[in-house]
CSV table of C-alpha atoms and ligand atoms in Angstrom, one decimal:
chain,number,residue,atom,x,y,z
B,44,MET,CA,-7.7,19.2,8.8
B,45,THR,CA,-9.7,20.9,11.6
B,46,ARG,CA,-11.9,19.2,14.1
B,47,SER,CA,-15.7,19.6,13.9
B,48,THR,CA,-15.5,20.9,17.4
B,49,PRO,CA,-12.8,23.4,18.5
B,50,ASP,CA,-9.9,21.8,20.2
B,51,SER,CA,-6.4,23.1,20.8
B,52,ALA,CA,-4.7,19.7,20.6
B,53,PRO,CA,-2.6,19.1,17.5
B,54,ALA,CA,-4.7,17.2,14.9
B,55,PHE,CA,-2.3,14.3,14.2
B,56,ASP,CA,0.3,12.4,16.2
B,57,SER,CA,3.1,10.3,14.7
B,58,ARG,CA,3.7,7.8,17.4
B,59,TYR,CA,4.6,4.9,15.1
B,60,PRO,CA,7.8,6.5,13.8
B,61,ARG,CA,8.5,7.9,17.3
B,62,GLU,CA,8.2,4.6,19.0
B,63,LEU,CA,9.5,2.2,16.4
B,64,PRO,CA,12.7,3.6,14.9
B,65,GLY,CA,14.4,1.3,12.4
B,66,THR,CA,11.1,-0.3,11.3
B,67,PHE,CA,10.2,2.1,8.4
B,68,GLU,CA,11.4,4.6,5.8
B,69,ARG,CA,10.4,8.3,5.8
B,70,VAL,CA,8.7,9.0,2.4
B,71,MET,CA,6.8,12.0,1.1
B,72,PRO,CA,3.6,11.2,-0.9
B,73,THR,CA,3.7,11.9,-4.7
B,74,ALA,CA,0.7,13.9,-5.7
B,75,ILE,CA,-1.7,12.6,-8.4
B,76,THR,CA,-2.7,15.0,-11.2
B,77,ASN,CA,-6.0,16.9,-11.2
B,78,PRO,CA,-7.4,15.3,-8.0
B,79,HIS,CA,-11.1,15.4,-7.4
B,80,TRP,CA,-13.5,13.9,-4.8
B,81,VAL,CA,-15.0,10.6,-5.7
B,82,CYS,CA,-16.2,9.9,-2.2
B,83,TRP,CA,-16.0,11.3,1.3
B,84,ASN,CA,-17.4,8.8,3.8
B,85,SER,CA,-19.4,11.2,6.0
B,86,ALA,CA,-20.8,8.5,8.2
B,87,LEU,CA,-17.2,7.5,9.2
B,88,ALA,CA,-16.1,11.1,9.3
B,89,GLU,CA,-18.8,11.8,11.9
B,90,GLN,CA,-17.6,8.9,14.0
B,91,LEU,CA,-14.1,10.2,13.9
B,92,ASN,CA,-15.0,13.7,14.8
B,93,LEU,CA,-14.1,15.0,11.4
B,94,PRO,CA,-16.0,17.5,9.3
B,95,ILE,CA,-19.1,16.1,7.5
B,96,GLU,CA,-18.0,18.0,4.4
B,97,PRO,CA,-14.3,17.9,3.6
B,98,ASP,CA,-12.4,21.1,2.8
B,99,ASP,CA,-9.7,21.9,0.2
B,100,ASP,CA,-6.9,21.1,2.7
B,101,ALA,CA,-8.3,17.6,3.0
B,102,LEU,CA,-8.3,17.2,-0.8
B,103,ARG,CA,-4.7,18.3,-1.0
B,104,ALA,CA,-3.5,16.1,1.8
B,105,LEU,CA,-5.5,13.1,0.8
B,106,SER,CA,-4.3,13.3,-2.8
B,107,GLY,CA,-0.6,13.6,-1.8
B,108,ALA,CA,-0.2,17.3,-2.5
B,109,GLY,CA,0.0,18.5,1.0
B,110,LEU,CA,0.4,17.4,4.6
B,111,PHE,CA,-1.9,17.7,7.7
B,112,ALA,CA,-0.2,19.3,10.7
B,113,GLY,CA,1.5,16.7,12.9
B,114,THR,CA,1.8,14.0,10.2
B,115,ASP,CA,5.2,12.4,9.5
B,116,PRO,CA,4.6,10.0,6.5
B,117,ILE,CA,6.4,6.7,6.5
B,118,ALA,CA,6.5,3.4,4.6
B,119,GLU,CA,6.4,0.5,7.0
B,120,LYS,CA,8.7,-2.5,6.5
B,121,TYR,CA,7.3,-6.0,6.6
B,122,ALA,CA,7.7,-9.3,4.9
B,123,GLY,CA,5.5,-12.3,4.6
B,124,HIS,CA,4.6,-15.7,3.2
B,125,GLN,CA,2.9,-15.3,-0.2
B,126,PHE,CA,1.1,-18.4,-1.4
B,127,GLY,CA,3.1,-20.3,1.2
B,128,VAL,CA,6.5,-18.9,0.0
B,129,TRP,CA,8.6,-16.7,2.1
B,130,ASN,CA,9.2,-13.2,0.6
B,131,PRO,CA,11.5,-10.9,2.6
B,132,ASP,CA,11.1,-8.0,0.0
B,133,LEU,CA,7.8,-6.6,1.1
B,134,GLY,CA,6.7,-3.3,2.8
B,135,ASP,CA,4.5,-0.4,2.0
B,136,GLY,CA,5.2,-0.2,-1.7
B,137,ARG,CA,2.2,2.0,-2.6
B,138,GLY,CA,0.9,3.3,0.6
B,139,LEU,CA,2.0,5.6,3.4
B,140,LEU,CA,1.1,5.9,7.0
B,141,LEU,CA,0.4,9.6,7.4
B,142,GLY,CA,-0.1,9.7,11.2
B,143,GLU,CA,-2.7,9.0,13.9
B,144,TRP,CA,-5.9,11.0,14.4
B,145,SER,CA,-7.6,11.0,17.7
B,146,ASP,CA,-11.4,10.9,17.8
B,147,ALA,CA,-13.7,12.6,20.4
B,148,ASP,CA,-13.1,9.7,22.8
B,149,GLY,CA,-9.3,10.0,22.5
B,150,ARG,CA,-9.1,6.8,20.4
B,151,ALA,CA,-6.3,7.0,17.8
B,152,TRP,CA,-6.9,6.0,14.2
B,153,GLU,CA,-4.0,5.6,11.7
B,154,PHE,CA,-4.6,7.3,8.3
B,155,HIS,CA,-2.9,5.3,5.5
B,156,LEU,CA,-2.9,6.8,2.1
B,157,LYS,CA,-3.1,4.0,-0.5
B,158,GLY,CA,-1.7,4.8,-3.9
B,159,ALA,CA,0.6,7.6,-2.6
B,160,GLY,CA,3.5,6.8,-5.0
B,161,LYS,CA,6.8,5.0,-5.0
B,162,THR,CA,8.7,4.0,-1.8
B,163,PRO,CA,11.9,2.1,-1.2
B,164,PHE,CA,9.6,-1.0,-1.0
B,165,SER,CA,7.9,-0.6,-4.4
B,166,ARG,CA,10.3,-3.0,-6.2
B,167,PHE,CA,9.0,-2.8,-9.8
B,168,GLY,CA,5.7,-1.3,-9.0
B,169,ASP,CA,4.6,2.3,-9.7
B,170,GLY,CA,3.3,3.0,-6.2
B,171,ARG,CA,-0.2,3.7,-7.5
B,172,ALA,CA,-3.7,2.3,-6.9
B,173,VAL,CA,-6.3,2.4,-9.6
B,174,LEU,CA,-9.8,3.8,-9.4
B,175,ARG,CA,-11.4,0.4,-10.0
B,176,SER,CA,-9.7,-1.4,-7.1
B,177,SER,CA,-10.1,1.6,-4.8
B,178,ILE,CA,-13.8,1.6,-5.4
B,179,ARG,CA,-13.9,-2.1,-4.7
B,180,GLU,CA,-12.0,-1.6,-1.4
B,181,LEU,CA,-14.4,1.3,-0.4
B,182,LEU,CA,-17.5,-0.7,-1.0
B,183,ALA,CA,-16.2,-3.9,0.6
B,184,SER,CA,-14.8,-2.4,3.8
B,185,GLU,CA,-18.0,-0.4,4.4
B,186,ALA,CA,-20.2,-3.5,3.6
B,187,MET,CA,-18.2,-5.6,6.0
B,188,HIS,CA,-18.4,-3.0,8.7
B,189,ALA,CA,-22.2,-2.8,8.4
B,190,LEU,CA,-22.4,-6.6,8.6
B,191,GLY,CA,-20.5,-6.4,11.9
B,192,ILE,CA,-17.4,-8.0,10.5
B,193,PRO,CA,-14.1,-6.5,11.8
B,194,THR,CA,-12.4,-4.5,9.0
B,195,THR,CA,-10.3,-1.5,8.1
B,196,ARG,CA,-12.4,1.4,7.0
B,197,ALA,CA,-12.3,3.7,4.0
B,198,LEU,CA,-12.6,7.4,4.7
B,199,ALA,CA,-11.9,9.1,1.4
B,200,LEU,CA,-11.5,8.3,-2.2
B,201,ILE,CA,-9.9,10.7,-4.6
B,202,GLY,CA,-9.8,10.3,-8.4
B,203,SER,CA,-7.4,11.8,-10.9
B,204,ASP,CA,-6.7,11.9,-14.6
B,205,GLU,CA,-3.3,10.3,-14.2
B,206,PRO,CA,-3.0,7.2,-16.4
B,207,VAL,CA,-1.7,4.0,-14.9
B,208,GLN,CA,-0.8,0.9,-16.8
B,209,ARG,CA,-2.3,-2.4,-15.6
B,210,GLU,CA,-3.7,-5.2,-17.8
B,211,ARG,CA,-5.1,-2.2,-19.6
B,212,MET,CA,-4.8,1.6,-19.1
B,213,GLU,CA,-6.6,2.8,-16.0
B,214,SER,CA,-6.6,6.0,-13.9
B,215,ALA,CA,-4.8,6.5,-10.6
B,216,ALA,CA,-6.8,7.1,-7.3
B,217,MET,CA,-6.0,7.5,-3.6
B,218,LEU,CA,-7.9,5.8,-0.9
B,219,THR,CA,-7.6,6.9,2.8
B,220,ARG,CA,-7.7,3.7,4.8
B,221,VAL,CA,-8.4,4.1,8.5
B,222,THR,CA,-7.8,1.6,11.4
B,223,PRO,CA,-6.2,1.7,14.8
B,224,SER,CA,-3.2,-0.3,13.5
B,225,HIS,CA,-1.8,-1.4,10.1
B,226,ILE,CA,0.6,-3.9,11.8
B,227,ARG,CA,0.5,-7.3,9.9
B,228,PHE,CA,1.7,-10.7,10.8
B,229,GLY,CA,4.4,-10.0,8.3
B,230,HIS,CA,5.9,-7.2,10.4
B,231,PHE,CA,6.8,-9.7,13.1
B,232,GLU,CA,8.0,-12.2,10.5
B,233,TRP,CA,10.5,-9.7,9.0
B,234,PHE,CA,12.1,-8.7,12.3
B,235,ALA,CA,12.3,-12.3,13.5
B,236,TYR,CA,13.8,-13.7,10.2
B,237,SER,CA,16.2,-10.9,9.8
B,238,ASN,CA,17.5,-11.6,13.3
B,239,GLN,CA,16.3,-8.5,15.1
B,240,PRO,CA,14.6,-9.8,18.2
B,241,ASP,CA,14.7,-6.4,19.8
B,242,GLN,CA,12.5,-5.0,17.1
B,243,VAL,CA,10.1,-7.9,17.6
B,244,ALA,CA,10.0,-7.0,21.3
B,245,ALA,CA,9.4,-3.3,20.4
B,246,LEU,CA,6.5,-4.2,18.1
B,247,VAL,CA,5.0,-6.4,20.8
B,248,GLU,CA,5.4,-3.6,23.3
B,249,HIS,CA,3.8,-1.1,20.9
B,250,CYS,CA,0.8,-3.5,20.4
B,251,LEU,CA,0.4,-4.1,24.1
B,252,THR,CA,0.5,-0.4,25.0
B,253,HIS,CA,-1.8,0.9,22.3
B,254,HIS,CA,-3.9,-2.0,21.0
B,255,PHE,CA,-4.1,-4.8,23.6
B,256,PRO,CA,-4.1,-3.0,26.9
B,257,GLN,CA,-6.0,-6.0,28.4
B,258,CYS,CA,-3.0,-8.3,27.8
B,259,ARG,CA,-0.2,-8.4,30.3
B,260,ASN,CA,2.5,-10.0,28.2
B,261,ALA,CA,3.5,-11.3,24.8
B,262,ALA,CA,1.9,-14.8,25.5
B,263,GLU,CA,-1.5,-13.2,26.3
B,264,PHE,CA,-1.1,-11.0,23.2
B,265,PHE,CA,-0.6,-14.0,21.0
B,266,ASN,CA,-3.5,-15.8,22.5
B,267,GLU,CA,-5.7,-12.7,21.8
B,268,VAL,CA,-4.5,-12.5,18.2
B,269,VAL,CA,-5.4,-16.2,17.7
B,270,GLU,CA,-8.9,-15.6,19.1
B,271,ARG,CA,-9.6,-12.5,17.1
B,272,THR,CA,-8.4,-14.2,13.9
B,273,ALA,CA,-10.6,-17.3,14.6
B,274,ARG,CA,-13.6,-15.0,15.1
B,275,LEU,CA,-12.8,-13.0,12.0
B,276,ILE,CA,-12.6,-16.1,9.8
B,277,ALA,CA,-15.9,-17.5,11.3
B,278,HIS,CA,-17.5,-14.2,10.2
B,279,TRP,CA,-16.1,-14.6,6.7
B,280,MET,CA,-17.4,-18.1,6.4
B,281,ALA,CA,-20.8,-17.3,7.9
B,282,TYR,CA,-21.3,-14.4,5.5
B,283,GLY,CA,-19.8,-15.9,2.4
B,284,PHE,CA,-16.7,-13.7,2.1
B,285,CYS,CA,-13.7,-14.9,0.2
B,286,HIS,CA,-10.6,-12.8,0.7
B,287,GLY,CA,-8.5,-14.2,-2.2
B,288,VAL,CA,-5.0,-13.3,-1.0
B,289,MET,CA,-4.5,-14.6,2.6
B,290,ASN,CA,-0.8,-14.1,2.6
B,291,THR,CA,0.7,-13.4,6.0
B,292,ASP,CA,1.4,-9.8,4.9
B,293,ASN,CA,-2.3,-9.3,4.4
B,294,MET,CA,-3.2,-10.5,7.9
B,295,SER,CA,-4.0,-7.8,10.4
B,296,ILE,CA,-2.7,-8.1,14.0
B,297,LEU,CA,-6.0,-6.7,15.1
B,298,GLY,CA,-8.0,-9.5,13.5
B,299,GLU,CA,-9.6,-7.2,10.9
B,300,THR,CA,-10.3,-7.9,7.3
B,301,PHE,CA,-7.3,-6.2,5.6
B,302,ASP,CA,-5.9,-5.5,2.1
B,303,TYR,CA,-8.9,-5.9,-0.1
B,304,GLY,CA,-7.7,-7.2,-3.5
B,305,PRO,CA,-9.5,-9.8,-5.6
B,306,TYR,CA,-12.0,-10.6,-2.9
B,307,ALA,CA,-15.6,-11.6,-3.6
B,308,PHE,CA,-18.7,-12.5,-1.7
B,309,LEU,CA,-20.3,-15.7,-2.9
B,310,ASP,CA,-23.3,-15.4,-5.2
B,311,ALA,CA,-24.2,-19.1,-5.8
B,312,THR,CA,-23.1,-21.3,-2.9
B,313,ILE,CA,-19.9,-22.9,-4.2
B,314,PRO,CA,-17.7,-24.0,-1.3
B,315,ASP,CA,-14.5,-24.4,-3.3
B,316,PHE,CA,-15.0,-21.0,-5.0
B,317,ILE,CA,-11.8,-19.3,-6.0
B,318,CYS,CA,-12.0,-15.5,-6.5
B,319,ASN,CA,-8.4,-14.8,-7.4
B,320,HIS,CA,-7.6,-15.8,-10.9
B,321,THR,CA,-3.9,-16.1,-10.2
B,322,ASP,CA,-4.6,-18.7,-7.5
B,323,ALA,CA,-4.7,-21.7,-9.9
B,324,GLN,CA,-4.2,-24.2,-7.1
B,325,GLY,CA,-7.1,-22.8,-5.0
B,326,ARG,CA,-4.9,-22.3,-2.0
B,327,TYR,CA,-7.2,-19.5,-0.9
B,328,ALA,CA,-10.5,-21.0,-2.1
B,329,PHE,CA,-13.5,-20.1,0.1
B,330,HIS,CA,-13.7,-23.4,2.1
B,331,ARG,CA,-9.9,-23.4,2.8
B,332,GLN,CA,-9.9,-20.1,4.6
B,333,PRO,CA,-10.2,-21.5,8.2
B,334,GLU,CA,-7.1,-23.8,7.7
B,335,VAL,CA,-5.1,-21.1,5.9
B,336,ALA,CA,-5.7,-18.6,8.7
B,337,PHE,CA,-4.4,-21.3,11.1
B,338,TRP,CA,-1.3,-21.8,8.9
B,339,ASN,CA,-0.7,-18.1,9.0
B,340,LEU,CA,-1.0,-18.1,12.8
B,341,GLN,CA,1.6,-20.8,12.9
B,342,CYS,CA,3.9,-18.4,11.0
B,343,LEU,CA,3.2,-15.7,13.5
B,344,ALA,CA,3.9,-18.1,16.4
B,345,GLN,CA,7.3,-18.8,14.9
B,346,ALA,CA,8.0,-15.2,14.5
B,347,LEU,CA,7.2,-14.6,18.1
B,348,SER,CA,9.3,-17.5,19.4
B,349,SER,CA,11.9,-15.1,20.9
B,350,GLN,CA,9.2,-13.5,23.0
B,351,VAL,CA,6.8,-16.4,24.0
B,352,GLY,CA,7.7,-19.9,25.2
B,353,SER,CA,6.7,-22.8,23.0
B,354,ALA,CA,4.2,-24.1,25.5
B,355,ASP,CA,2.3,-20.8,25.5
B,356,LEU,CA,2.5,-20.6,21.7
B,357,LYS,CA,1.0,-24.1,21.5
B,358,ALA,CA,-1.7,-23.3,24.0
B,359,GLY,CA,-2.6,-20.2,22.0
B,360,LEU,CA,-2.8,-22.2,18.7
B,361,ASN,CA,-4.8,-24.8,20.4
B,362,ARG,CA,-7.5,-22.2,21.1
B,363,TYR,CA,-8.1,-21.6,17.4
B,364,ALA,CA,-10.4,-24.5,16.5
B,365,ASP,CA,-12.7,-24.1,19.5
B,366,VAL,CA,-13.1,-20.4,19.1
B,367,TYR,CA,-13.7,-20.7,15.4
B,368,ASN,CA,-16.3,-23.5,15.8
B,369,GLN,CA,-18.1,-21.8,18.6
B,370,HIS,CA,-18.3,-18.4,16.8
B,371,PHE,CA,-19.3,-19.9,13.5
B,372,LEU,CA,-22.1,-21.9,15.2
B,373,THR,CA,-23.3,-18.8,17.0
B,374,LEU,CA,-23.3,-16.7,13.8
B,375,MET,CA,-25.0,-19.3,11.6
B,376,GLY,CA,-27.5,-20.0,14.3
B,377,GLU,CA,-28.5,-16.4,14.5
B,378,ARG,CA,-28.9,-16.2,10.8
B,379,LEU,CA,-31.4,-19.0,11.2
B,380,GLY,CA,-33.1,-17.2,14.1
B,381,LEU,CA,-31.6,-19.4,16.8
B,382,THR,CA,-29.8,-18.6,20.0
B,383,GLN,CA,-28.1,-20.8,22.7
B,384,LEU,CA,-26.7,-23.1,20.1
B,385,ASP,CA,-25.2,-26.4,21.1
B,386,GLU,CA,-23.4,-29.3,19.4
B,387,ARG,CA,-26.6,-30.8,18.1
B,388,ASP,CA,-27.4,-27.8,16.0
B,389,GLN,CA,-24.2,-28.3,14.0
B,390,GLU,CA,-26.0,-30.9,11.9
B,391,LEU,CA,-28.9,-28.5,11.1
B,392,ILE,CA,-26.4,-25.9,9.9
B,393,SER,CA,-24.3,-28.3,7.9
B,394,ASP,CA,-27.4,-29.9,6.2
B,395,TRP,CA,-28.5,-26.4,5.1
B,396,MET,CA,-25.0,-25.7,3.7
B,397,HIS,CA,-25.0,-29.0,1.8
B,398,LEU,CA,-28.5,-28.3,0.4
B,399,LEU,CA,-27.5,-24.8,-0.8
B,400,ALA,CA,-24.2,-26.1,-2.3
B,401,SER,CA,-25.8,-29.1,-4.0
B,402,GLU,CA,-28.3,-26.8,-5.7
B,403,ARG,CA,-26.0,-23.8,-6.1
B,404,ARG,CA,-28.6,-21.6,-4.5
B,405,ASP,CA,-27.8,-17.9,-4.0
B,406,TYR,CA,-26.1,-17.8,-0.6
B,407,HIS,CA,-27.6,-14.5,0.6
B,408,HIS,CA,-31.1,-14.7,-0.8
B,409,SER,CA,-31.6,-18.2,0.6
B,410,PHE,CA,-31.0,-17.0,4.1
B,411,ARG,CA,-33.1,-13.8,3.7
B,412,ALA,CA,-36.0,-15.7,2.2
B,413,LEU,CA,-36.2,-17.8,5.4
B,414,ALA,CA,-35.7,-14.7,7.6
B,415,ASP,CA,-38.6,-12.8,5.9
B,416,ARG,CA,-41.1,-15.5,6.8
B,417,ASP,CA,-42.6,-17.2,9.8
B,418,PRO,CA,-41.8,-20.9,9.9
B,419,GLN,CA,-45.4,-21.7,8.9
B,420,GLN,CA,-44.8,-19.8,5.6
B,421,TRP,CA,-41.6,-21.7,4.7
B,422,THR,CA,-43.8,-24.0,2.5
B,423,GLU,CA,-43.8,-21.1,0.0
B,424,LEU,CA,-40.1,-21.9,-0.6
B,425,ASP,CA,-40.5,-25.6,-1.4
B,426,ASP,CA,-40.7,-25.0,-5.2
B,427,ASP,CA,-37.3,-23.2,-5.2
B,428,PHE,CA,-35.6,-26.5,-4.5
B,429,ILE,CA,-35.0,-29.3,-7.0
B,430,ASP,CA,-34.9,-31.8,-4.1
B,431,ARG,CA,-38.1,-30.6,-2.6
B,432,ALA,CA,-38.2,-33.5,-0.1
B,433,ALA,CA,-34.8,-32.6,1.2
B,434,PHE,CA,-35.7,-29.0,1.8
B,435,GLN,CA,-39.1,-30.0,3.4
B,436,ARG,CA,-37.3,-32.3,5.8
B,437,TRP,CA,-34.8,-29.7,6.7
B,438,ARG,CA,-37.3,-26.8,7.1
B,439,SER,CA,-39.4,-29.0,9.4
B,440,ALA,CA,-36.4,-29.7,11.6
B,441,LEU,CA,-35.6,-26.0,11.8
B,442,ALA,CA,-39.2,-25.1,12.5
B,443,GLU,CA,-39.3,-27.6,15.3
B,444,ARG,CA,-36.0,-26.3,16.7
B,445,ARG,CA,-37.4,-22.7,16.5
B,446,LEU,CA,-40.2,-23.8,18.8
B,447,ARG,CA,-37.6,-24.4,21.5
B,448,GLU,CA,-36.5,-20.8,21.4
B,449,ASP,CA,-37.9,-18.4,23.9
B,450,ARG,CA,-37.6,-15.4,21.6
B,451,ASN,CA,-39.2,-14.7,18.2
B,452,GLY,CA,-36.6,-15.8,15.6
B,453,VAL,CA,-38.0,-13.5,12.8
B,454,PRO,CA,-36.6,-10.1,14.0
B,455,LEU,CA,-33.3,-11.8,15.0
B,456,ALA,CA,-32.9,-13.5,11.6
B,457,GLN,CA,-33.9,-10.3,9.8
B,458,SER,CA,-31.2,-8.4,11.7
B,459,ARG,CA,-28.6,-10.9,10.7
B,460,ASN,CA,-29.4,-11.5,7.0
B,461,PRO,CA,-28.6,-8.7,4.5
B,462,VAL,CA,-30.9,-7.6,1.8
B,463,SER,CA,-28.3,-5.6,0.0
B,464,VAL,CA,-25.1,-7.5,-0.6
B,465,LEU,CA,-21.8,-6.6,-2.2
B,466,ARG,CA,-21.8,-8.5,-5.5
B,467,THR,CA,-19.0,-8.5,-8.0
B,468,HIS,CA,-21.3,-7.7,-11.0
B,469,LEU,CA,-22.9,-4.7,-9.2
B,470,ALA,CA,-19.6,-3.3,-8.0
B,471,GLN,CA,-18.4,-3.6,-11.6
B,472,SER,CA,-21.4,-1.7,-12.9
B,473,VAL,CA,-20.8,1.1,-10.4
B,474,ILE,CA,-17.1,1.1,-11.5
B,475,GLU,CA,-18.1,1.5,-15.2
B,476,ASP,CA,-20.2,4.6,-14.2
B,477,ALA,CA,-17.3,6.0,-12.2
B,478,LYS,CA,-14.9,5.6,-15.1
B,479,LYS,CA,-17.3,7.8,-17.1
B,480,GLY,CA,-17.2,10.4,-14.3
B,481,SER,CA,-20.6,9.6,-12.7
B,482,TYR,CA,-20.4,8.7,-9.0
B,483,ALA,CA,-24.2,8.7,-8.3
B,484,SER,CA,-24.6,4.9,-8.5
B,485,LEU,CA,-21.5,4.4,-6.3
B,486,LYS,CA,-23.0,6.7,-3.6
B,487,GLU,CA,-26.3,4.9,-3.8
B,488,TYR,CA,-24.8,1.4,-3.6
B,489,LEU,CA,-22.6,2.5,-0.7
B,490,SER,CA,-25.7,3.8,1.2
B,491,ALA,CA,-27.5,0.5,0.6
B,492,LEU,CA,-24.5,-1.5,1.8
B,493,GLN,CA,-24.2,0.7,4.9
B,494,SER,CA,-27.7,-0.3,5.9
B,495,PRO,CA,-27.7,-3.9,4.6
B,496,PHE,CA,-30.5,-5.3,6.6
B,497,GLU,CA,-33.0,-2.6,5.6
B,498,ARG,CA,-35.4,-3.2,2.7
B,499,ARG,CA,-36.1,-0.1,0.7
B,500,GLU,CA,-37.8,0.1,-2.7
B,501,GLN,CA,-35.2,2.3,-4.3
B,502,TRP,CA,-32.4,-0.1,-3.2
B,503,HIS,CA,-34.1,-3.1,-5.0
B,504,VAL,CA,-31.5,-3.1,-7.7
B,505,TRP,CA,-28.7,-3.6,-5.1
B,506,SER,CA,-30.0,-7.0,-4.1
B,507,GLU,CA,-30.1,-8.5,-7.6
B,508,THR,CA,-28.3,-11.7,-8.3
B,509,PRO,CA,-26.0,-11.8,-11.4
B,510,PRO,CA,-27.5,-12.8,-14.7
B,511,GLU,CA,-27.1,-16.6,-15.4
B,512,ASP,CA,-24.5,-16.0,-18.1
B,513,TYR,CA,-22.6,-13.3,-16.2
B,514,GLN,CA,-18.8,-13.7,-16.6
B,515,ALA,CA,-16.9,-11.8,-14.0
B,516,ALA,CA,-13.8,-9.9,-15.3
B,517,PRO,CA,-10.8,-11.8,-13.8
B,518,LEU,CA,-9.7,-10.4,-10.5
B,519,SER,CA,-6.1,-10.6,-9.5
B,520,CYS,CA,-3.6,-9.1,-7.0
B,521,SER,CA,-2.2,-6.7,-9.6
B,522,SER,CA,-4.8,-4.0,-9.2
G,7,AMP,P1,-0.7,-6.6,-2.3
G,7,AMP,O1,-0.8,-7.6,-3.4
G,7,AMP,O2,-1.5,-5.3,-2.4
G,7,AMP,O3,-1.0,-7.3,-0.9
G,7,AMP,O4,0.9,-6.2,-2.3
G,7,AMP,C1,2.0,-7.0,-2.1
G,7,AMP,C2,3.2,-6.2,-2.1
G,7,AMP,O5,3.4,-5.6,-3.3
G,7,AMP,C3,3.3,-5.1,-1.0
G,7,AMP,O6,4.6,-5.0,-0.6
G,7,AMP,C4,2.8,-3.9,-1.8
G,7,AMP,O7,3.3,-2.7,-1.2
G,7,AMP,C5,3.5,-4.2,-3.2
G,7,AMP,N1,2.7,-3.5,-4.2
G,7,AMP,C6,1.5,-3.9,-4.7
G,7,AMP,N2,1.1,-3.1,-5.7
G,7,AMP,C7,2.1,-2.2,-5.9
G,7,AMP,C8,2.3,-1.1,-6.8
G,7,AMP,N3,1.4,-0.7,-7.7
G,7,AMP,N4,3.5,-0.4,-6.6
G,7,AMP,C9,4.4,-0.7,-5.7
G,7,AMP,N5,4.3,-1.7,-4.9
G,7,AMP,C10,3.1,-2.5,-4.9
G,8,MG,MG1,-0.9,-6.6,0.8
């Protein structure tokens, strides 16, 4: 890959294998057959100082058939708690870290090729990703980014005619995932539980040097991870995102949304919504996410106990609830056109959530309907509610609260409430088109999701709610 501006520096570095020997296996990608472009994310490419149009070298390297200069592909070793149960046998089983690319500001981005073939950590898997789940990851990560929610990004998606067996036959694809770091909570857990404290220390050092330069030591690093995780989950809860597989191996040390599998955004407001059909107990139900993230942070704390004293670990964990609550309140307040929130506003927000949940109102449209009107016009929405009186009481309270704001809440609320939302049924319709070789609807949906707050006539279809009788195809981890 060449830069969009001439530069004599080598394109890729491979500092992870250089700095962290003993934490990975070197593996070459296995090419997919007859690769072709499904999507090149030119908006992200521009940000990374990559060409706006990809060349044939990029197609080869990002479909596993070639290598960019300077890359040294590896499969990272990690472990984790899956549905609460310790599993030491994890690692990159179907993805490889290719290397780190530096953007125009010198910021390094890891390129991870998802679906690159078998590795020593594949266990019984085939090392492949399918087109369906790769499209879901592409759409979701770009939607999250546009909503301001920390996330890994998707740079490229390449399809193939290689058959892959899942619940039914599908086709293999490769997704290039980009983020400053792919280190998971499970990396620390593996080296702690396999009694390799020096490797835990090396990982902490690597994180401090490259990703947390503002932290002076392991205790500050842990504290920062707690705060980032709390803010991330507040974002998920404010925007109705359900991850579905919050195992510790799917938790990013950077506090980004990571490893998109059977995720879903809420349609109707259902607090105990479960998006992963293998999660029969609802461990990862929407409303449980804040406590699950805390449980995961406790696992990380244990894994760091050789590096951080127990008082500091406890102090870090104690920050979680406050940071979460504060951030959630701020985000929800902004969605309602409010700033400078205080404890008293909590009731206003929870009453709204109760109202939406008791009537199963569409989560996103309900917010946007308020945002698109001045408070005097909210009477127009009275008929949408079965319990009209409850809505009238609530909207009067919000209208009164808005009078105490010194800025106009309408532009603020419109900039915080998406018109175009990632919905399971719309993603599925785009996937059906893609399976037939047509990627036009995927590109259109992606554009709408990349500008979610903008209302455009041609994007109308991307804000539609699912039909009443819509039955989502079951989503599981096995994609
Ligand atoms: P995930 O459910 O994607 O978070 O993956 C959990 C573990 O299973 C990780 O160690 C993955 O690398 C591995 N894995 C998932 N799918 C495959 C696959 N198709 N082939 C090999 N390993 C896989
Ligand atoms: Mg995973």
